[in-house]
Tab-separated table of C-alpha atoms in Angstrom:
chain	number	residue	atom	x	y	z
A	1	UNK	CA	-38.908	-34.530	-4.868
A	2	UNK	CA	-35.982	-36.800	-4.835
A	3	UNK	CA	-36.098	-40.503	-4.189
A	4	UNK	CA	-32.893	-40.283	-2.161
A	5	UNK	CA	-33.170	-39.477	1.542
A	6	UNK	CA	-30.824	-36.831	2.876
A	7	UNK	CA	-28.750	-37.619	5.914
A	8	UNK	CA	-29.144	-34.727	8.398
A	9	UNK	CA	-25.745	-35.397	9.967
A	10	UNK	CA	-24.048	-35.307	6.575
A	11	UNK	CA	-25.788	-32.006	5.818
A	12	UNK	CA	-24.589	-30.615	9.159
A	13	UNK	CA	-21.047	-31.786	8.417
A	14	UNK	CA	-21.098	-30.113	4.998
A	15	UNK	CA	-22.552	-26.924	6.476
A	16	UNK	CA	-19.765	-26.812	9.070
A	17	UNK	CA	-17.136	-27.287	6.348
A	18	UNK	CA	-18.589	-24.417	4.348
A	19	UNK	CA	-18.695	-22.174	7.417
A	20	UNK	CA	-15.141	-23.110	8.361
A	21	UNK	CA	-13.855	-22.299	4.851
A	22	UNK	CA	-15.671	-18.956	4.872
A	23	UNK	CA	-14.406	-18.170	8.357
A	24	UNK	CA	-10.827	-19.039	7.392
A	25	UNK	CA	-10.972	-16.745	4.344
A	26	UNK	CA	-12.347	-13.911	6.470
A	27	UNK	CA	-9.776	-14.462	9.240
A	28	UNK	CA	-6.964	-14.561	6.676
A	29	UNK	CA	-8.230	-11.285	5.200
A	30	UNK	CA	-8.054	-9.678	8.647
A	31	UNK	CA	-4.554	-11.096	9.157
A	32	UNK	CA	-3.392	-9.603	5.840
A	33	UNK	CA	-5.061	-6.279	6.649
A	34	UNK	CA	-3.385	-6.009	10.056
A	35	UNK	CA	-0.011	-7.040	8.586
A	36	UNK	CA	-0.325	-4.321	5.935
A	37	UNK	CA	-1.405	-1.793	8.555
A	38	UNK	CA	1.618	-2.649	10.706
A	39	UNK	CA	3.905	-2.279	7.688
A	40	UNK	CA	2.467	1.180	7.025
A	41	UNK	CA	2.941	2.146	10.691
A	42	UNK	CA	6.608	1.086	10.582
A	43	UNK	CA	7.183	2.953	7.307
A	44	UNK	CA	5.482	6.103	8.619
A	45	UNK	CA	7.618	5.985	11.764
A	46	UNK	CA	10.752	5.544	9.636
A	47	UNK	CA	9.786	8.579	7.550
A	48	UNK	CA	9.150	10.614	10.720
A	49	UNK	CA	12.516	9.559	12.150
A	50	UNK	CA	14.273	10.476	8.888
A	51	UNK	CA	12.557	13.888	8.794
A	52	UNK	CA	13.508	14.543	12.417
A	53	UNK	CA	17.126	13.580	11.693
A	54	UNK	CA	17.135	15.832	8.617
A	55	UNK	CA	15.762	18.765	10.608
A	56	UNK	CA	18.368	18.239	13.338
A	57	UNK	CA	21.217	17.921	10.833
A	58	UNK	CA	20.130	21.150	9.123
A	59	UNK	CA	19.928	22.951	12.473
A	60	UNK	CA	23.362	21.592	13.453
A	61	UNK	CA	24.805	22.862	10.162
A	62	UNK	CA	23.294	26.331	10.782
A	63	UNK	CA	24.634	26.295	14.348
A	64	UNK	CA	28.107	25.398	13.054
A	65	UNK	CA	28.153	28.583	10.971
A	66	UNK	CA	26.585	27.718	7.648
A	67	UNK	CA	23.850	29.964	6.273
A	68	UNK	CA	20.681	28.700	4.592
A	69	UNK	CA	21.918	30.111	1.303
A	70	UNK	CA	25.294	28.393	1.592
A	71	UNK	CA	23.717	25.045	2.456
A	72	UNK	CA	21.333	25.326	-0.482
A	73	UNK	CA	24.298	26.119	-2.726
A	74	UNK	CA	25.768	22.723	-1.804
A	75	UNK	CA	22.624	21.057	-3.120
A	76	UNK	CA	21.384	20.182	0.359
A	77	UNK	CA	17.626	20.301	0.627
A	78	UNK	CA	16.216	22.162	3.610
A	79	UNK	CA	13.828	20.294	5.920
A	80	UNK	CA	10.177	20.335	4.935
A	81	UNK	CA	10.962	20.895	1.271
A	82	UNK	CA	9.846	18.200	-1.155
A	83	UNK	CA	12.447	16.403	-3.207
A	84	UNK	CA	12.952	17.824	-6.682
A	85	UNK	CA	13.731	14.461	-8.254
A	86	UNK	CA	11.992	14.440	-11.647
A	87	UNK	CA	9.405	11.759	-12.113
A	88	UNK	CA	8.790	9.781	-15.260
A	89	UNK	CA	5.965	11.210	-17.310
A	90	UNK	CA	3.091	9.136	-18.521
A	91	UNK	CA	2.733	8.582	-22.200
A	92	UNK	CA	-0.288	10.303	-23.732
A	93	UNK	CA	-0.478	8.120	-26.803
A	94	UNK	CA	-3.873	8.009	-28.385
A	95	UNK	CA	-5.374	4.568	-28.237
A	96	UNK	CA	-7.100	3.126	-31.236
A	97	UNK	CA	-10.539	1.694	-31.016
A	98	UNK	CA	-11.726	-1.283	-33.037
A	99	UNK	CA	-14.366	0.852	-34.781
A	100	UNK	CA	-11.691	3.375	-35.837
A	101	UNK	CA	-9.533	0.533	-37.179
A	102	UNK	CA	-12.431	-0.837	-39.205
A	103	UNK	CA	-13.330	2.606	-40.569
A	104	UNK	CA	-9.730	3.145	-41.672
A	105	UNK	CA	-9.764	-0.020	-43.807
């Protein structure tokens, strides 16, 4: 037991502060989640719009007299085909472990 008496109102005040801090963190997490979700929605719509425009431009080129083969020969990518841009490869360097370093000494 303690010799000091606890003030119930002070305990209530501290409890409310703790709850408010926890609530604020949780609310801020929801805010960040919804912001990120909205950003994804906008990006997905932009990608859809770009794909639709690409499909229409390809169709317009075909309608104007170009063949698929001729358009491909220009380097144009047909709709629905993934980009062939090469990606950087990951390095497969072997990592050394401390035990291997010690054994080598």
